[in-house]
Amino acid sequence: MQPTATVLVYSDNAHTREQVRLAAGRRPAADVPPVEFLECATLPAVLDALDQGGIDVCVLDGETAPAGGMGVCRQIKDEVFRCPPVLLLIGRPQDAWLATWSRADAAVTLPVEPVGFADALAALLRSRLSVGA
């Protein structure tokens, strides 16, 4: 059986979480393992999942309220030992500087564009899995 990668998806919007799942598909690129998604709608759920470990990449929605993905990203980069790479979903291209401030490893704009999202997710999976190898 082939190993899978676990992708945490944080958004208070079920439609956004669905966009992420559909854009990534079962496997975002041929050279990365299939992905399983762990969906979280609240900050406590994100922190609990990261405490349990096993997360390979986090996808955080910058438009989530009350704890937005940018602030969550900055918090977990400070608090989680060996924090997984973070792909931040931003509302508009002009918010890229905020993604940098939050220390996100990559950012894509909403709504999720499948090819660009899958490419960004695959790149983060490659980086995570090569470090873990």
PDB file of C-alpha atoms in Angstrom:
ATOM      1  CA  MET A   1       0.000   0.000   0.000  1.00  0.00           C
ATOM      2  CA  GLN A   2       1.325   3.421  -0.971  1.00  0.00           C
ATOM      3  CA  PRO A   3       1.815   5.971   1.812  1.00  0.00           C
ATOM      4  CA  THR A   4      -0.387   9.040   1.806  1.00  0.00           C
ATOM      5  CA  ALA A   5       0.250  12.659   2.724  1.00  0.00           C
ATOM      6  CA  THR A   6      -2.061  14.421   5.150  1.00  0.00           C
ATOM      7  CA  VAL A   7      -3.202  17.931   4.254  1.00  0.00           C
ATOM      8  CA  LEU A   8      -4.914  20.009   6.933  1.00  0.00           C
ATOM      9  CA  VAL A   9      -7.469  22.416   5.443  1.00  0.00           C
ATOM     10  CA  TYR A  10      -8.593  25.275   7.690  1.00  0.00           C
ATOM     11  CA  SER A  11     -11.591  27.375   6.674  1.00  0.00           C
ATOM     12  CA  ASP A  12     -14.866  28.315   8.311  1.00  0.00           C
ATOM     13  CA  ASN A  13     -16.439  28.014   4.840  1.00  0.00           C
ATOM     14  CA  ALA A  14     -17.392  24.480   3.780  1.00  0.00           C
ATOM     15  CA  HIS A  15     -17.431  25.586   0.112  1.00  0.00           C
ATOM     16  CA  THR A  16     -13.804  26.769   0.356  1.00  0.00           C
ATOM     17  CA  ARG A  17     -12.774  23.458   1.936  1.00  0.00           C
ATOM     18  CA  GLU A  18     -14.550  21.657  -0.918  1.00  0.00           C
ATOM     19  CA  GLN A  19     -12.744  23.836  -3.524  1.00  0.00           C
ATOM     20  CA  VAL A  20      -9.417  22.801  -1.986  1.00  0.00           C
ATOM     21  CA  ARG A  21     -10.301  19.093  -2.042  1.00  0.00           C
ATOM     22  CA  LEU A  22     -11.534  19.233  -5.637  1.00  0.00           C
ATOM     23  CA  ALA A  23      -8.567  21.302  -6.866  1.00  0.00           C
ATOM     24  CA  ALA A  24      -6.018  18.930  -5.331  1.00  0.00           C
ATOM     25  CA  GLY A  25      -7.829  15.752  -6.277  1.00  0.00           C
ATOM     26  CA  ARG A  26      -6.519  12.483  -4.929  1.00  0.00           C
ATOM     27  CA  ARG A  27      -2.999  13.337  -6.007  1.00  0.00           C
ATOM     28  CA  PRO A  28      -1.900  16.899  -6.913  1.00  0.00           C
ATOM     29  CA  ALA A  29       1.064  15.673  -9.028  1.00  0.00           C
ATOM     30  CA  ALA A  30       2.391  12.337 -10.275  1.00  0.00           C
ATOM     31  CA  ASP A  31       5.577  12.551  -8.186  1.00  0.00           C
ATOM     32  CA  VAL A  32       3.890  13.099  -4.808  1.00  0.00           C
ATOM     33  CA  PRO A  33       1.866  10.600  -2.783  1.00  0.00           C
ATOM     34  CA  PRO A  34      -1.920  10.584  -2.748  1.00  0.00           C
ATOM     35  CA  VAL A  35      -3.393  13.021  -0.234  1.00  0.00           C
ATOM     36  CA  GLU A  36      -5.884  12.680   2.573  1.00  0.00           C
ATOM     37  CA  PHE A  37      -7.595  15.775   3.903  1.00  0.00           C
ATOM     38  CA  LEU A  38      -8.224  16.728   7.495  1.00  0.00           C
ATOM     39  CA  GLU A  39     -10.756  19.543   7.531  1.00  0.00           C
ATOM     40  CA  CYS A  40     -10.879  22.049  10.374  1.00  0.00           C
ATOM     41  CA  ALA A  41     -13.341  24.913  10.798  1.00  0.00           C
ATOM     42  CA  THR A  42     -11.955  26.350  14.060  1.00  0.00           C
ATOM     43  CA  LEU A  43      -8.580  27.382  15.451  1.00  0.00           C
ATOM     44  CA  PRO A  44      -8.785  24.913  18.388  1.00  0.00           C
ATOM     45  CA  ALA A  45      -9.301  22.059  15.894  1.00  0.00           C
ATOM     46  CA  VAL A  46      -6.214  23.174  13.940  1.00  0.00           C
ATOM     47  CA  LEU A  47      -4.071  23.359  17.067  1.00  0.00           C
ATOM     48  CA  ASP A  48      -5.298  19.948  18.279  1.00  0.00           C
ATOM     49  CA  ALA A  49      -4.520  18.358  14.896  1.00  0.00           C
ATOM     50  CA  LEU A  50      -1.029  19.856  14.831  1.00  0.00           C
ATOM     51  CA  ASP A  51      -0.408  18.697  18.413  1.00  0.00           C
ATOM     52  CA  GLN A  52      -1.288  15.141  17.372  1.00  0.00           C
ATOM     53  CA  GLY A  53       1.215  15.308  14.497  1.00  0.00           C
ATOM     54  CA  GLY A  54       1.214  13.639  11.118  1.00  0.00           C
ATOM     55  CA  ILE A  55       0.278  16.753   9.117  1.00  0.00           C
ATOM     56  CA  ASP A  56       2.395  17.189   5.976  1.00  0.00           C
ATOM     57  CA  VAL A  57       1.010  20.521   4.694  1.00  0.00           C
ATOM     58  CA  CYS A  58      -1.463  23.078   6.056  1.00  0.00           C
ATOM     59  CA  VAL A  59      -3.820  24.993   3.761  1.00  0.00           C
ATOM     60  CA  LEU A  60      -5.153  28.018   5.639  1.00  0.00           C
ATOM     61  CA  ASP A  61      -7.939  30.332   4.480  1.00  0.00           C
ATOM     62  CA  GLY A  62      -6.911  33.935   5.039  1.00  0.00           C
ATOM     63  CA  GLU A  63     -10.567  34.988   4.877  1.00  0.00           C
ATOM     64  CA  THR A  64     -11.716  32.811   7.806  1.00  0.00           C
ATOM     65  CA  ALA A  65     -13.243  34.559  10.820  1.00  0.00           C
ATOM     66  CA  PRO A  66     -12.702  35.168  13.657  1.00  0.00           C
ATOM     67  CA  ALA A  67      -9.210  33.610  13.516  1.00  0.00           C
ATOM     68  CA  GLY A  68      -7.976  34.336   9.998  1.00  0.00           C
ATOM     69  CA  GLY A  69      -5.523  32.055   8.260  1.00  0.00           C
ATOM     70  CA  MET A  70      -2.786  34.711   8.211  1.00  0.00           C
ATOM     71  CA  GLY A  71      -2.774  35.104  11.968  1.00  0.00           C
ATOM     72  CA  VAL A  72      -3.080  31.346  12.439  1.00  0.00           C
ATOM     73  CA  CYS A  73      -0.101  30.837  10.126  1.00  0.00           C
ATOM     74  CA  ARG A  74       2.059  33.256  12.099  1.00  0.00           C
ATOM     75  CA  GLN A  75       0.977  31.643  15.370  1.00  0.00           C
ATOM     76  CA  ILE A  76       1.745  28.074  14.317  1.00  0.00           C
ATOM     77  CA  LYS A  77       5.082  29.081  12.767  1.00  0.00           C
ATOM     78  CA  ASP A  78       5.990  30.465  16.225  1.00  0.00           C
ATOM     79  CA  GLU A  79       4.503  27.698  18.354  1.00  0.00           C
ATOM     80  CA  VAL A  80       4.649  24.373  16.488  1.00  0.00           C
ATOM     81  CA  PHE A  81       7.977  22.536  16.484  1.00  0.00           C
ATOM     82  CA  ARG A  82       8.851  21.561  12.891  1.00  0.00           C
ATOM     83  CA  CYS A  83       5.727  23.277  11.639  1.00  0.00           C
ATOM     84  CA  PRO A  84       4.506  21.839   8.347  1.00  0.00           C
ATOM     85  CA  PRO A  85       4.686  24.113   5.296  1.00  0.00           C
ATOM     86  CA  VAL A  86       1.712  26.423   4.913  1.00  0.00           C
ATOM     87  CA  LEU A  87      -0.182  27.281   1.740  1.00  0.00           C
ATOM     88  CA  LEU A  88      -2.238  30.403   2.402  1.00  0.00           C
ATOM     89  CA  LEU A  89      -5.435  31.215   0.528  1.00  0.00           C
ATOM     90  CA  ILE A  90      -5.621  34.990   0.075  1.00  0.00           C
ATOM     91  CA  GLY A  91      -8.530  37.131  -1.057  1.00  0.00           C
ATOM     92  CA  ARG A  92      -6.642  39.171  -3.641  1.00  0.00           C
ATOM     93  CA  PRO A  93      -3.154  39.330  -5.167  1.00  0.00           C
ATOM     94  CA  GLN A  94      -2.443  42.597  -3.310  1.00  0.00           C
ATOM     95  CA  ASP A  95      -2.535  40.614  -0.045  1.00  0.00           C
ATOM     96  CA  ALA A  96       0.660  38.744  -0.938  1.00  0.00           C
ATOM     97  CA  TRP A  97       2.667  40.980   1.405  1.00  0.00           C
ATOM     98  CA  LEU A  98       0.443  39.824   4.282  1.00  0.00           C
ATOM     99  CA  ALA A  99       1.191  36.216   3.355  1.00  0.00           C
ATOM    100  CA  THR A 100       4.891  37.079   3.637  1.00  0.00           C
ATOM    101  CA  TRP A 101       4.274  38.736   7.023  1.00  0.00           C
ATOM    102  CA  SER A 102       2.477  35.600   8.223  1.00  0.00           C
ATOM    103  CA  ARG A 103       5.475  33.468   7.142  1.00  0.00           C
ATOM    104  CA  ALA A 104       3.429  31.340   4.738  1.00  0.00           C
ATOM    105  CA  ASP A 105       5.520  29.121   2.483  1.00  0.00           C
ATOM    106  CA  ALA A 106       3.261  29.825  -0.514  1.00  0.00           C
ATOM    107  CA  ALA A 107       0.048  31.685  -1.317  1.00  0.00           C
ATOM    108  CA  VAL A 108      -2.688  31.426  -3.933  1.00  0.00           C
ATOM    109  CA  THR A 109      -5.733  33.609  -4.448  1.00  0.00           C
ATOM    110  CA  LEU A 110      -9.365  32.736  -3.921  1.00  0.00           C
ATOM    111  CA  PRO A 111     -11.379  31.393  -5.576  1.00  0.00           C
ATOM    112  CA  VAL A 112      -9.121  28.375  -5.861  1.00  0.00           C
ATOM    113  CA  GLU A 113      -7.780  27.892  -9.390  1.00  0.00           C
ATOM    114  CA  PRO A 114      -7.193  24.122  -9.713  1.00  0.00           C
ATOM    115  CA  VAL A 115      -3.941  24.017 -11.709  1.00  0.00           C
ATOM    116  CA  GLY A 116      -2.166  26.759  -9.745  1.00  0.00           C
ATOM    117  CA  PHE A 117      -3.364  25.355  -6.429  1.00  0.00           C
ATOM    118  CA  ALA A 118      -2.319  21.775  -7.262  1.00  0.00           C
ATOM    119  CA  ASP A 119       1.125  22.999  -8.392  1.00  0.00           C
ATOM    120  CA  ALA A 120       1.646  24.996  -5.187  1.00  0.00           C
ATOM    121  CA  LEU A 121       0.459  22.108  -2.985  1.00  0.00           C
ATOM    122  CA  ALA A 122       2.664  19.599  -4.817  1.00  0.00           C
ATOM    123  CA  ALA A 123       5.719  21.853  -4.405  1.00  0.00           C
ATOM    124  CA  LEU A 124       5.139  22.061  -0.649  1.00  0.00           C
ATOM    125  CA  LEU A 125       4.610  18.305  -0.410  1.00  0.00           C
ATOM    126  CA  ARG A 126       7.875  17.717  -2.274  1.00  0.00           C
ATOM    127  CA  SER A 127       9.758  20.031   0.089  1.00  0.00           C
ATOM    128  CA  ARG A 128       8.218  18.450   3.183  1.00  0.00           C
ATOM    129  CA  LEU A 129       8.758  14.877   2.072  1.00  0.00           C
ATOM    130  CA  SER A 130      12.367  15.479   0.942  1.00  0.00           C
ATOM    131  CA  VAL A 131      13.180  16.990   4.356  1.00  0.00           C
ATOM    132  CA  GLY A 132      11.505  14.070   6.120  1.00  0.00           C
ATOM    133  CA  ALA A 133      13.271  11.452   4.013  1.00  0.00           C
TER     134      ALA A 133
END
